[in-house]
Amino acid sequence: CLLSSFKEETGPIIQYHIHFMLQKPFSRAVCRVATVRSNSLKHSKTQATKFSGTRYYASDSSTGRKRVVLLGSGWASYSLLSSIDKKKYDVVVVSPRNHFLFTPLLASTTTGTLDFRSIIEPIRTNKNDVHYYQASCDDIDFEKKKLICKEVYNSEVSFEVDYDKLVIGIGAENATFGIPGVREHAYFLKELSDARTIRQKIIACFEEASIPTISVQERKRLLNFVIVGGGPTGVETAAELMDFFWEDLSSYYPEIPVHEVRITLLEAGHTILSAFNRKLVAQAMKTMRKQGIDLRTDNQVAEVRKDAVVLKDGNVIPCGLVVWSTGVAPRPLIRKLSLPKTPQGRIVVDDHLEVEGMPDVFAIGDCTEIKGTPLPATAQVASQQGSYLAQAFNA
């Protein structure tokens, strides 16, 4: 249902892949399609704004329309951006990421199943009737209705953006739970840059393992890939890696023994995919183990080292790559803002997605929680919230 509803809101590149996913949702052929660029996809001629000073003040709109400033370019933000009436509002998007990322297919790019360009939609290319600033919001002055932002490419340059209505949809970041070595040695899978880094690391491990002078012990370490977290992202990543190893490894690296390649999936809880139906989870666990994935539940990580993962029971797992996918945590801006929040740090909003006690300030997506109605931090929820808020604005 998510794919069907979202297909109409995206550009031609992602629409092409969603079409095949809807036709053959469980076929590997879906993931083997080549990147297609539609002839109708044209680059906008929007001229980027240049800031000459250290601070730029966005003036009030001369059109007489109210200005809606949208923070973020994820599922919730892009859904709102696709549905809001641009003739009624002047829409401004502020985000360090200049594209929408179709995250369900992100794991497929780590092994080359899909090209990186196949799962993004640039903000400027497909939304020419909005103003976009590639910057990060550093603070918000709610009394003066101003955002204090910093450029992505020059953090010393800051500027301000006025708003009439503010929508906070910056999502969340990876949760590390304060475990030593995670940020230094583990790889996250949340952005397109993360997928590129993981792909490069996988290639580096195989190239090093194929050197004839390498020891058997070191080769086994390099060929052991550890995924921490048994949620959808972790399970999908493990499955993509295993498919790659079984289908492509022998042709790309014939000198590497296939039986030495291992994938270890670590989950701190009793089961993987805890939010899914038990029968589906049982079938998934059975299939993964049958394919050769070393699935370990009730295993908590105590430390991540450069070449190993240390478990709380004292066991050490030598490895060449650690992918960390253990849930989300509030971003620094959300932690900084003086807004009503849940114990987990998510912004509390009412049934209309407006922040309590903050007129004209709304929040959507993973960074929020509706008071009395906690919902999972999923793309489905975020997309529906964005569509709902757009309809409320348009009314």
mmCIF file of C-alpha atoms in Angstrom:
data_model
loop_
_atom_site.group_PDB
_atom_site.id
_atom_site.type_symbol
_atom_site.label_atom_id
_atom_site.label_comp_id
_atom_site.label_asym_id
_atom_site.label_seq_id
_atom_site.Cartn_x
_atom_site.Cartn_y
_atom_site.Cartn_z
ATOM 1 C CA CYS A 1 0.000 0.000 0.000
ATOM 2 C CA LEU A 2 2.891 2.344 0.813
ATOM 3 C CA LEU A 3 4.452 1.747 -2.600
ATOM 4 C CA SER A 4 1.164 2.262 -4.435
ATOM 5 C CA SER A 5 0.331 5.526 -2.678
ATOM 6 C CA PHE A 6 3.849 6.917 -2.862
ATOM 7 C CA LYS A 7 4.324 6.080 -6.534
ATOM 8 C CA GLU A 8 2.247 9.081 -7.602
ATOM 9 C CA GLU A 9 4.223 11.504 -5.410
ATOM 10 C CA THR A 10 7.708 10.673 -6.665
ATOM 11 C CA GLY A 11 9.614 11.501 -9.815
ATOM 12 C CA PRO A 12 10.124 9.260 -12.850
ATOM 13 C CA ILE A 13 13.274 7.464 -11.605
ATOM 14 C CA ILE A 14 11.752 6.019 -8.439
ATOM 15 C CA GLN A 15 8.387 5.521 -10.168
ATOM 16 C CA TYR A 16 10.089 3.163 -12.609
ATOM 17 C CA HIS A 17 11.395 0.934 -9.828
ATOM 18 C CA ILE A 18 8.182 1.064 -7.794
ATOM 19 C CA HIS A 19 6.273 -0.076 -10.897
ATOM 20 C CA PHE A 20 8.346 -3.254 -11.121
ATOM 21 C CA MET A 21 8.160 -3.799 -7.356
ATOM 22 C CA LEU A 22 4.374 -3.709 -7.558
ATOM 23 C CA GLN A 23 4.360 -6.114 -10.496
ATOM 24 C CA LYS A 24 6.817 -8.605 -8.966
ATOM 25 C CA PRO A 25 7.182 -7.697 -5.287
ATOM 26 C CA PHE A 26 9.128 -10.825 -4.321
ATOM 27 C CA SER A 27 11.259 -11.356 -7.419
ATOM 28 C CA ARG A 28 15.020 -10.895 -7.431
ATOM 29 C CA ALA A 29 14.610 -9.636 -10.996
ATOM 30 C CA VAL A 30 13.194 -6.469 -9.488
ATOM 31 C CA CYS A 31 16.554 -5.650 -7.974
ATOM 32 C CA ARG A 32 18.479 -6.336 -11.187
ATOM 33 C CA VAL A 33 16.917 -3.576 -13.247
ATOM 34 C CA ALA A 34 19.255 -0.949 -14.621
ATOM 35 C CA THR A 35 19.075 2.717 -13.754
ATOM 36 C CA VAL A 36 16.623 4.455 -16.045
ATOM 37 C CA ARG A 37 16.471 8.161 -16.562
ATOM 38 C CA SER A 38 13.202 9.416 -17.968
ATOM 39 C CA ASN A 39 13.338 11.787 -20.917
ATOM 40 C CA SER A 40 10.893 13.976 -19.060
ATOM 41 C CA LEU A 41 13.314 14.487 -16.204
ATOM 42 C CA LYS A 42 14.756 17.937 -16.726
ATOM 43 C CA HIS A 43 17.054 19.899 -14.507
ATOM 44 C CA SER A 44 15.648 23.097 -13.121
ATOM 45 C CA LYS A 45 17.204 26.416 -13.957
ATOM 46 C CA THR A 46 16.876 27.659 -10.413
ATOM 47 C CA GLN A 47 19.747 29.915 -9.562
ATOM 48 C CA ALA A 48 21.326 29.222 -6.197
ATOM 49 C CA THR A 49 21.295 32.071 -3.706
ATOM 50 C CA LYS A 50 24.712 33.331 -2.702
ATOM 51 C CA PHE A 51 25.367 34.694 0.740
ATOM 52 C CA SER A 52 27.959 37.436 0.771
ATOM 53 C CA GLY A 53 28.056 37.992 4.519
ATOM 54 C CA THR A 54 28.132 35.890 7.603
ATOM 55 C CA ARG A 55 24.382 36.217 8.088
ATOM 56 C CA TYR A 56 21.555 36.391 5.589
ATOM 57 C CA TYR A 57 18.062 37.501 6.558
ATOM 58 C CA ALA A 58 15.316 36.051 4.421
ATOM 59 C CA SER A 59 12.820 38.837 3.860
ATOM 60 C CA ASP A 60 9.063 38.489 3.991
ATOM 61 C CA SER A 61 7.416 37.210 0.836
ATOM 62 C CA SER A 62 6.349 39.903 -1.621
ATOM 63 C CA THR A 63 3.551 37.687 -2.914
ATOM 64 C CA GLY A 64 1.383 38.160 0.156
ATOM 65 C CA ARG A 65 1.248 34.414 0.738
ATOM 66 C CA LYS A 66 2.198 32.916 4.060
ATOM 67 C CA ARG A 67 5.601 31.285 4.204
ATOM 68 C CA VAL A 68 5.799 27.642 5.259
ATOM 69 C CA VAL A 69 9.321 26.565 6.187
ATOM 70 C CA LEU A 70 9.946 22.847 6.111
ATOM 71 C CA LEU A 71 12.924 21.350 7.913
ATOM 72 C CA GLY A 72 14.076 18.052 6.402
ATOM 73 C CA SER A 73 13.727 16.081 3.170
ATOM 74 C CA GLY A 74 12.738 12.634 4.417
ATOM 75 C CA TRP A 75 9.513 10.664 4.119
ATOM 76 C CA ALA A 76 7.316 13.023 6.142
ATOM 77 C CA SER A 77 8.755 16.216 4.686
ATOM 78 C CA TYR A 78 8.709 15.023 1.073
ATOM 79 C CA SER A 79 5.139 13.787 1.411
ATOM 80 C CA LEU A 80 4.052 17.196 2.677
ATOM 81 C CA LEU A 81 6.086 18.926 -0.016
ATOM 82 C CA SER A 82 4.366 16.862 -2.716
ATOM 83 C CA SER A 83 0.846 17.672 -1.504
ATOM 84 C CA ILE A 84 0.910 21.243 -0.179
ATOM 85 C CA ASP A 85 -0.720 23.920 -2.333
ATOM 86 C CA LYS A 86 2.155 26.033 -3.702
ATOM 87 C CA LYS A 87 -0.313 28.659 -4.939
ATOM 88 C CA LYS A 88 -1.509 29.231 -1.391
ATOM 89 C CA TYR A 89 1.884 29.198 0.360
ATOM 90 C CA ASP A 90 5.469 30.178 -0.293
ATOM 91 C CA VAL A 91 7.287 26.966 0.581
ATOM 92 C CA VAL A 92 10.897 26.985 1.800
ATOM 93 C CA VAL A 93 12.843 23.772 2.398
ATOM 94 C CA VAL A 94 15.927 23.734 4.609
ATOM 95 C CA SER A 95 17.859 20.471 4.665
ATOM 96 C CA PRO A 96 21.502 19.371 4.475
ATOM 97 C CA ARG A 97 20.382 16.587 2.131
ATOM 98 C CA ASN A 98 19.309 17.903 -1.272
ATOM 99 C CA HIS A 99 17.289 14.844 -2.244
ATOM 100 C CA PHE A 100 14.595 12.477 -1.056
ATOM 101 C CA LEU A 101 15.906 8.986 -0.315
ATOM 102 C CA PHE A 102 13.760 5.896 -0.901
ATOM 103 C CA THR A 103 15.073 4.024 2.133
ATOM 104 C CA PRO A 104 13.418 0.605 1.498
ATOM 105 C CA LEU A 105 15.883 0.107 -1.359
ATOM 106 C CA LEU A 106 18.940 1.543 0.407
ATOM 107 C CA ALA A 107 20.330 -1.860 1.433
ATOM 108 C CA SER A 108 20.232 -2.984 -2.201
ATOM 109 C CA THR A 109 22.739 -0.301 -3.189
ATOM 110 C CA THR A 110 25.409 -1.600 -0.787
ATOM 111 C CA THR A 111 26.038 -4.646 -2.976
ATOM 112 C CA GLY A 112 25.447 -3.033 -6.365
ATOM 113 C CA THR A 113 22.022 -4.586 -6.885
ATOM 114 C CA LEU A 114 20.714 -1.093 -7.530
ATOM 115 C CA ASP A 115 22.531 2.048 -8.576
ATOM 116 C CA PHE A 116 22.618 4.920 -6.099
ATOM 117 C CA ARG A 117 20.838 7.273 -8.488
ATOM 118 C CA SER A 118 17.916 4.866 -8.727
ATOM 119 C CA ILE A 119 16.635 5.544 -5.215
ATOM 120 C CA ILE A 120 16.803 9.337 -4.953
ATOM 121 C CA GLU A 121 14.716 12.262 -6.158
ATOM 122 C CA PRO A 122 16.498 15.642 -6.101
ATOM 123 C CA ILE A 123 14.552 18.412 -4.392
ATOM 124 C CA ARG A 124 15.470 21.041 -6.975
ATOM 125 C CA THR A 125 14.803 18.905 -10.039
ATOM 126 C CA ASN A 126 11.281 17.814 -9.184
ATOM 127 C CA LYS A 127 10.108 20.692 -6.987
ATOM 128 C CA ASN A 128 10.883 23.819 -8.971
ATOM 129 C CA ASP A 129 8.152 25.847 -7.284
ATOM 130 C CA VAL A 130 9.799 25.814 -3.843
ATOM 131 C CA HIS A 131 12.813 27.589 -2.381
ATOM 132 C CA TYR A 132 15.531 25.251 -1.194
ATOM 133 C CA TYR A 133 18.567 25.945 0.991
ATOM 134 C CA GLN A 134 21.136 23.195 1.473
ATOM 135 C CA ALA A 135 21.889 23.963 5.089
ATOM 136 C CA SER A 136 21.399 22.634 8.584
ATOM 137 C CA CYS A 137 19.238 24.357 11.173
ATOM 138 C CA ASP A 138 21.332 25.178 14.225
ATOM 139 C CA ASP A 139 18.664 26.845 16.377
ATOM 140 C CA ILE A 140 15.134 28.259 16.281
ATOM 141 C CA ASP A 141 13.884 31.560 17.717
ATOM 142 C CA PHE A 142 10.219 30.801 18.243
ATOM 143 C CA GLU A 143 9.371 34.301 19.507
ATOM 144 C CA LYS A 144 10.742 36.050 16.411
ATOM 145 C CA LYS A 145 9.788 33.152 14.124
ATOM 146 C CA LYS A 146 13.285 32.775 12.716
ATOM 147 C CA LEU A 147 15.558 29.842 11.941
ATOM 148 C CA ILE A 148 19.308 30.137 12.466
ATOM 149 C CA CYS A 149 20.936 27.998 9.787
ATOM 150 C CA LYS A 150 24.448 27.069 8.695
ATOM 151 C CA GLU A 151 25.679 26.282 5.232
ATOM 152 C CA VAL A 152 26.668 22.696 4.518
ATOM 153 C CA TYR A 153 29.811 23.559 2.588
ATOM 154 C CA ASN A 154 30.928 26.441 4.799
ATOM 155 C CA SER A 155 29.861 26.076 8.404
ATOM 156 C CA GLU A 156 31.273 29.520 9.212
ATOM 157 C CA VAL A 157 28.521 31.145 7.161
ATOM 158 C CA SER A 158 25.169 31.389 8.931
ATOM 159 C CA PHE A 159 21.875 32.925 7.869
ATOM 160 C CA GLU A 160 18.327 33.349 9.105
ATOM 161 C CA VAL A 161 15.034 32.333 7.545
ATOM 162 C CA ASP A 162 11.702 33.823 8.590
ATOM 163 C CA TYR A 163 8.577 31.696 8.765
ATOM 164 C CA ASP A 164 4.842 32.014 9.278
ATOM 165 C CA LYS A 165 4.377 28.292 9.747
ATOM 166 C CA LEU A 166 7.198 25.936 10.697
ATOM 167 C CA VAL A 167 7.200 22.194 10.095
ATOM 168 C CA ILE A 168 9.953 20.190 11.804
ATOM 169 C CA GLY A 169 10.571 16.920 9.991
ATOM 170 C CA ILE A 170 14.257 16.189 10.406
ATOM 171 C CA GLY A 171 13.820 12.553 11.429
ATOM 172 C CA ALA A 172 16.224 10.871 13.808
ATOM 173 C CA GLU A 173 19.808 9.638 13.922
ATOM 174 C CA ASN A 174 21.283 6.229 14.694
ATOM 175 C CA ALA A 175 21.182 5.152 18.325
ATOM 176 C CA THR A 176 24.510 3.956 19.743
ATOM 177 C CA PHE A 177 23.415 3.516 23.385
ATOM 178 C CA GLY A 178 26.787 4.851 24.467
ATOM 179 C CA ILE A 179 28.574 1.649 23.490
ATOM 180 C CA PRO A 180 32.323 2.254 23.079
ATOM 181 C CA GLY A 181 33.708 2.173 19.553
ATOM 182 C CA VAL A 182 30.420 2.311 17.662
ATOM 183 C CA ARG A 183 30.873 5.751 16.098
ATOM 184 C CA GLU A 184 34.572 5.150 15.486
ATOM 185 C CA HIS A 185 34.486 1.678 13.917
ATOM 186 C CA ALA A 186 30.903 0.723 12.940
ATOM 187 C CA TYR A 187 29.124 1.694 9.726
ATOM 188 C CA PHE A 188 25.607 3.112 9.762
ATOM 189 C CA LEU A 189 23.060 2.647 6.972
ATOM 190 C CA LYS A 190 20.782 5.671 6.968
ATOM 191 C CA GLU A 191 22.004 7.918 4.163
ATOM 192 C CA LEU A 192 23.189 7.403 0.607
ATOM 193 C CA SER A 193 26.729 8.253 1.679
ATOM 194 C CA ASP A 194 26.551 5.420 4.229
ATOM 195 C CA ALA A 195 25.669 2.924 1.487
ATOM 196 C CA ARG A 196 28.594 4.136 -0.635
ATOM 197 C CA THR A 197 30.986 3.750 2.282
ATOM 198 C CA ILE A 198 29.740 0.241 3.056
ATOM 199 C CA ARG A 199 30.085 -0.821 -0.577
ATOM 200 C CA GLN A 200 33.649 0.474 -0.690
ATOM 201 C CA LYS A 201 34.447 -1.370 2.549
ATOM 202 C CA ILE A 202 33.000 -4.638 1.226
ATOM 203 C CA ILE A 203 35.127 -4.352 -1.902
ATOM 204 C CA ALA A 204 38.205 -3.522 0.176
ATOM 205 C CA CYS A 205 37.671 -6.604 2.365
ATOM 206 C CA PHE A 206 37.393 -8.929 -0.641
ATOM 207 C CA GLU A 207 40.328 -7.375 -2.444
ATOM 208 C CA GLU A 208 42.524 -7.731 0.627
ATOM 209 C CA ALA A 209 41.286 -11.283 1.229
ATOM 210 C CA SER A 210 42.224 -12.259 -2.325
ATOM 211 C CA ILE A 211 45.907 -11.404 -1.846
ATOM 212 C CA PRO A 212 47.838 -14.729 -2.064
ATOM 213 C CA THR A 213 50.183 -13.930 0.843
ATOM 214 C CA ILE A 214 47.422 -13.301 3.391
ATOM 215 C CA SER A 215 47.065 -15.773 6.259
ATOM 216 C CA VAL A 216 44.020 -18.010 6.574
ATOM 217 C CA GLN A 217 43.130 -16.489 9.952
ATOM 218 C CA GLU A 218 43.259 -12.929 8.630
ATOM 219 C CA ARG A 219 41.286 -13.903 5.528
ATOM 220 C CA LYS A 220 38.517 -15.420 7.636
ATOM 221 C CA ARG A 221 38.387 -12.242 9.713
ATOM 222 C CA LEU A 222 38.045 -10.053 6.637
ATOM 223 C CA LEU A 223 35.294 -12.278 5.250
ATOM 224 C CA ASN A 224 33.158 -12.172 8.395
ATOM 225 C CA PHE A 225 30.549 -9.396 8.127
ATOM 226 C CA VAL A 226 28.664 -8.502 11.314
ATOM 227 C CA ILE A 227 25.289 -6.748 11.304
ATOM 228 C CA VAL A 228 24.112 -5.477 14.693
ATOM 229 C CA GLY A 229 20.348 -5.089 14.976
ATOM 230 C CA GLY A 230 17.567 -7.442 13.944
ATOM 231 C CA GLY A 231 15.156 -4.826 12.628
ATOM 232 C CA PRO A 232 14.063 -4.428 8.996
ATOM 233 C CA THR A 233 17.258 -2.634 7.957
ATOM 234 C CA GLY A 234 19.567 -5.176 9.568
ATOM 235 C CA VAL A 235 17.686 -8.168 8.172
ATOM 236 C CA GLU A 236 17.504 -6.668 4.683
ATOM 237 C CA THR A 237 21.218 -5.870 4.719
ATOM 238 C CA ALA A 238 22.106 -9.407 5.793
ATOM 239 C CA ALA A 239 19.904 -10.861 3.048
ATOM 240 C CA GLU A 240 21.402 -8.587 0.382
ATOM 241 C CA LEU A 241 24.943 -9.540 1.407
ATOM 242 C CA MET A 242 24.125 -13.238 1.350
ATOM 243 C CA ASP A 243 22.505 -12.986 -2.087
ATOM 244 C CA PHE A 244 25.582 -11.181 -3.364
ATOM 245 C CA PHE A 245 27.939 -13.784 -1.941
ATOM 246 C CA TRP A 246 26.062 -16.772 -3.306
ATOM 247 C CA GLU A 247 25.222 -15.335 -6.733
ATOM 248 C CA ASP A 248 28.176 -13.118 -7.637
ATOM 249 C CA LEU A 249 31.136 -13.965 -5.428
ATOM 250 C CA SER A 250 32.395 -16.946 -7.396
ATOM 251 C CA SER A 251 32.544 -14.981 -10.630
ATOM 252 C CA TYR A 252 34.064 -11.822 -9.161
ATOM 253 C CA TYR A 253 36.505 -13.473 -6.735
ATOM 254 C CA PRO A 254 37.112 -17.084 -7.832
ATOM 255 C CA GLU A 255 40.224 -17.324 -5.654
ATOM 256 C CA ILE A 256 38.247 -16.797 -2.412
ATOM 257 C CA PRO A 257 36.727 -19.943 -0.818
ATOM 258 C CA VAL A 258 32.990 -19.346 -0.568
ATOM 259 C CA HIS A 259 32.703 -21.421 2.617
ATOM 260 C CA GLU A 260 34.934 -18.913 4.449
ATOM 261 C CA VAL A 261 32.509 -16.043 3.906
ATOM 262 C CA ARG A 262 30.239 -15.501 6.912
ATOM 263 C CA ILE A 263 27.450 -13.134 7.849
ATOM 264 C CA THR A 264 26.666 -12.747 11.540
ATOM 265 C CA LEU A 265 23.450 -11.023 12.596
ATOM 266 C CA LEU A 266 23.353 -9.973 16.258
ATOM 267 C CA GLU A 267 20.103 -9.089 18.035
ATOM 268 C CA ALA A 268 19.890 -8.088 21.708
ATOM 269 C CA GLY A 269 16.259 -9.216 22.020
ATOM 270 C CA HIS A 270 14.672 -12.646 21.910
ATOM 271 C CA THR A 271 13.723 -12.408 18.235
ATOM 272 C CA ILE A 272 14.294 -10.391 15.081
ATOM 273 C CA LEU A 273 11.633 -8.196 13.453
ATOM 274 C CA SER A 274 9.784 -7.830 16.746
ATOM 275 C CA ALA A 275 7.022 -5.677 15.219
ATOM 276 C CA PHE A 276 6.060 -8.340 12.661
ATOM 277 C CA ASN A 277 3.736 -11.339 12.801
ATOM 278 C CA ARG A 278 5.283 -14.287 14.647
ATOM 279 C CA LYS A 279 4.712 -16.736 11.792
ATOM 280 C CA LEU A 280 6.451 -14.383 9.357
ATOM 281 C CA VAL A 281 9.326 -13.913 11.780
ATOM 282 C CA ALA A 282 9.714 -17.656 12.252
ATOM 283 C CA GLN A 283 9.777 -18.184 8.489
ATOM 284 C CA ALA A 284 12.317 -15.383 8.039
ATOM 285 C CA MET A 285 14.617 -16.841 10.709
ATOM 286 C CA LYS A 286 14.351 -20.293 9.177
ATOM 287 C CA THR A 287 15.159 -18.981 5.693
ATOM 288 C CA MET A 288 18.112 -16.900 6.875
ATOM 289 C CA ARG A 289 19.684 -19.793 8.750
ATOM 290 C CA LYS A 290 19.112 -22.070 5.783
ATOM 291 C CA GLN A 291 21.008 -19.599 3.593
ATOM 292 C CA GLY A 292 23.949 -19.709 5.976
ATOM 293 C CA ILE A 293 23.465 -16.520 8.016
ATOM 294 C CA ASP A 294 24.702 -16.909 11.594
ATOM 295 C CA LEU A 295 21.663 -15.524 13.423
ATOM 296 C CA ARG A 296 22.235 -14.865 17.126
ATOM 297 C CA THR A 297 19.506 -13.541 19.402
ATOM 298 C CA ASP A 298 19.913 -12.503 23.055
ATOM 299 C CA ASN A 299 23.408 -11.225 22.243
ATOM 300 C CA GLN A 300 24.278 -7.734 23.429
ATOM 301 C CA VAL A 301 27.311 -5.846 22.177
ATOM 302 C CA ALA A 302 29.694 -4.441 24.794
ATOM 303 C CA GLU A 303 32.288 -2.868 22.504
ATOM 304 C CA VAL A 304 33.125 -2.428 18.833
ATOM 305 C CA ARG A 305 36.781 -2.582 17.877
ATOM 306 C CA LYS A 306 38.523 -1.921 14.598
ATOM 307 C CA ASP A 307 38.748 -5.626 13.824
ATOM 308 C CA ALA A 308 36.229 -7.266 16.149
ATOM 309 C CA VAL A 309 32.959 -7.066 18.069
ATOM 310 C CA VAL A 310 33.021 -7.827 21.798
ATOM 311 C CA LEU A 311 29.849 -9.271 23.323
ATOM 312 C CA LYS A 312 28.698 -8.805 26.903
ATOM 313 C CA ASP A 313 29.212 -12.497 27.609
ATOM 314 C CA GLY A 314 32.908 -12.045 26.801
ATOM 315 C CA ASN A 315 32.934 -13.622 23.345
ATOM 316 C CA VAL A 316 34.908 -11.815 20.651
ATOM 317 C CA ILE A 317 33.869 -11.975 16.994
ATOM 318 C CA PRO A 318 36.687 -11.046 14.584
ATOM 319 C CA CYS A 319 35.282 -9.285 11.532
ATOM 320 C CA GLY A 320 36.088 -7.086 8.572
ATOM 321 C CA LEU A 321 32.933 -4.972 8.646
ATOM 322 C CA VAL A 322 30.334 -3.968 11.266
ATOM 323 C CA VAL A 323 27.009 -2.508 10.125
ATOM 324 C CA TRP A 324 25.150 -0.852 13.003
ATOM 325 C CA SER A 325 21.341 -0.783 12.781
ATOM 326 C CA THR A 326 19.867 -0.748 16.284
ATOM 327 C CA GLY A 327 17.166 1.891 16.193
ATOM 328 C CA VAL A 328 17.038 5.664 16.274
ATOM 329 C CA ALA A 329 17.681 8.538 18.675
ATOM 330 C CA PRO A 330 16.848 12.292 18.603
ATOM 331 C CA ARG A 331 19.061 14.548 16.515
ATOM 332 C CA PRO A 332 21.123 17.304 18.198
ATOM 333 C CA LEU A 333 18.661 20.046 17.166
ATOM 334 C CA ILE A 334 15.743 18.212 18.759
ATOM 335 C CA ARG A 335 17.714 17.689 21.962
ATOM 336 C CA LYS A 336 18.618 21.368 21.979
ATOM 337 C CA LEU A 337 15.127 22.826 21.524
ATOM 338 C CA SER A 338 13.040 23.692 24.584
ATOM 339 C CA LEU A 339 9.908 21.884 23.483
ATOM 340 C CA PRO A 340 7.652 19.344 25.217
ATOM 341 C CA LYS A 341 9.212 15.924 24.701
ATOM 342 C CA THR A 342 8.719 12.280 25.599
ATOM 343 C CA PRO A 343 11.204 10.447 27.854
ATOM 344 C CA GLN A 344 12.762 9.137 24.629
ATOM 345 C CA GLY A 345 13.341 12.702 23.404
ATOM 346 C CA ARG A 346 10.658 12.906 20.699
ATOM 347 C CA ILE A 347 8.637 16.132 20.313
ATOM 348 C CA VAL A 348 5.099 15.857 21.688
ATOM 349 C CA VAL A 349 2.368 17.013 19.292
ATOM 350 C CA ASP A 350 -1.425 17.024 19.449
ATOM 351 C CA ASP A 351 -3.848 15.219 17.147
ATOM 352 C CA HIS A 352 -3.292 17.916 14.518
ATOM 353 C CA LEU A 353 0.502 17.494 14.643
ATOM 354 C CA GLU A 354 0.960 20.924 16.240
ATOM 355 C CA VAL A 355 3.503 21.271 19.043
ATOM 356 C CA GLU A 356 1.841 21.819 22.400
ATOM 357 C CA GLY A 357 1.861 25.485 23.395
ATOM 358 C CA MET A 358 3.608 26.553 20.156
ATOM 359 C CA PRO A 359 1.198 28.116 17.637
ATOM 360 C CA ASP A 360 2.172 27.659 13.981
ATOM 361 C CA VAL A 361 4.880 25.123 14.888
ATOM 362 C CA PHE A 362 4.288 21.578 13.675
ATOM 363 C CA ALA A 363 6.370 18.423 13.818
ATOM 364 C CA ILE A 364 6.095 15.227 11.768
ATOM 365 C CA GLY A 365 7.953 11.977 11.249
ATOM 366 C CA ASP A 366 10.401 10.112 13.442
ATOM 367 C CA CYS A 367 11.187 13.128 15.616
ATOM 368 C CA THR A 368 7.648 13.349 16.994
ATOM 369 C CA GLU A 369 5.053 11.469 18.993
ATOM 370 C CA ILE A 370 1.326 12.190 19.138
ATOM 371 C CA LYS A 371 0.264 12.664 22.739
ATOM 372 C CA GLY A 372 -1.463 9.520 23.962
ATOM 373 C CA THR A 373 -1.001 7.774 20.625
ATOM 374 C CA PRO A 374 2.573 6.523 20.197
ATOM 375 C CA LEU A 375 3.234 5.263 16.684
ATOM 376 C CA PRO A 376 6.244 3.357 15.305
ATOM 377 C CA ALA A 377 9.027 5.292 13.595
ATOM 378 C CA THR A 378 8.333 3.924 10.126
ATOM 379 C CA ALA A 379 8.130 5.350 6.612
ATOM 380 C CA GLN A 380 4.409 4.560 6.460
ATOM 381 C CA VAL A 381 3.610 6.675 9.509
ATOM 382 C CA ALA A 382 5.841 9.549 8.424
ATOM 383 C CA SER A 383 4.418 9.634 4.894
ATOM 384 C CA GLN A 384 0.835 9.645 6.142
ATOM 385 C CA GLN A 385 1.563 12.424 8.614
ATOM 386 C CA GLY A 386 3.049 14.569 5.868
ATOM 387 C CA SER A 387 0.024 14.039 3.619
ATOM 388 C CA TYR A 388 -2.391 14.779 6.458
ATOM 389 C CA LEU A 389 -0.666 18.033 7.420
ATOM 390 C CA ALA A 390 -0.591 19.169 3.783
ATOM 391 C CA GLN A 391 -4.340 18.586 3.499
ATOM 392 C CA ALA A 392 -4.882 20.542 6.726
ATOM 393 C CA PHE A 393 -2.817 23.456 5.376
ATOM 394 C CA ASN A 394 -4.662 23.396 2.051
ATOM 395 C CA ALA A 395 -8.129 23.435 3.638
#
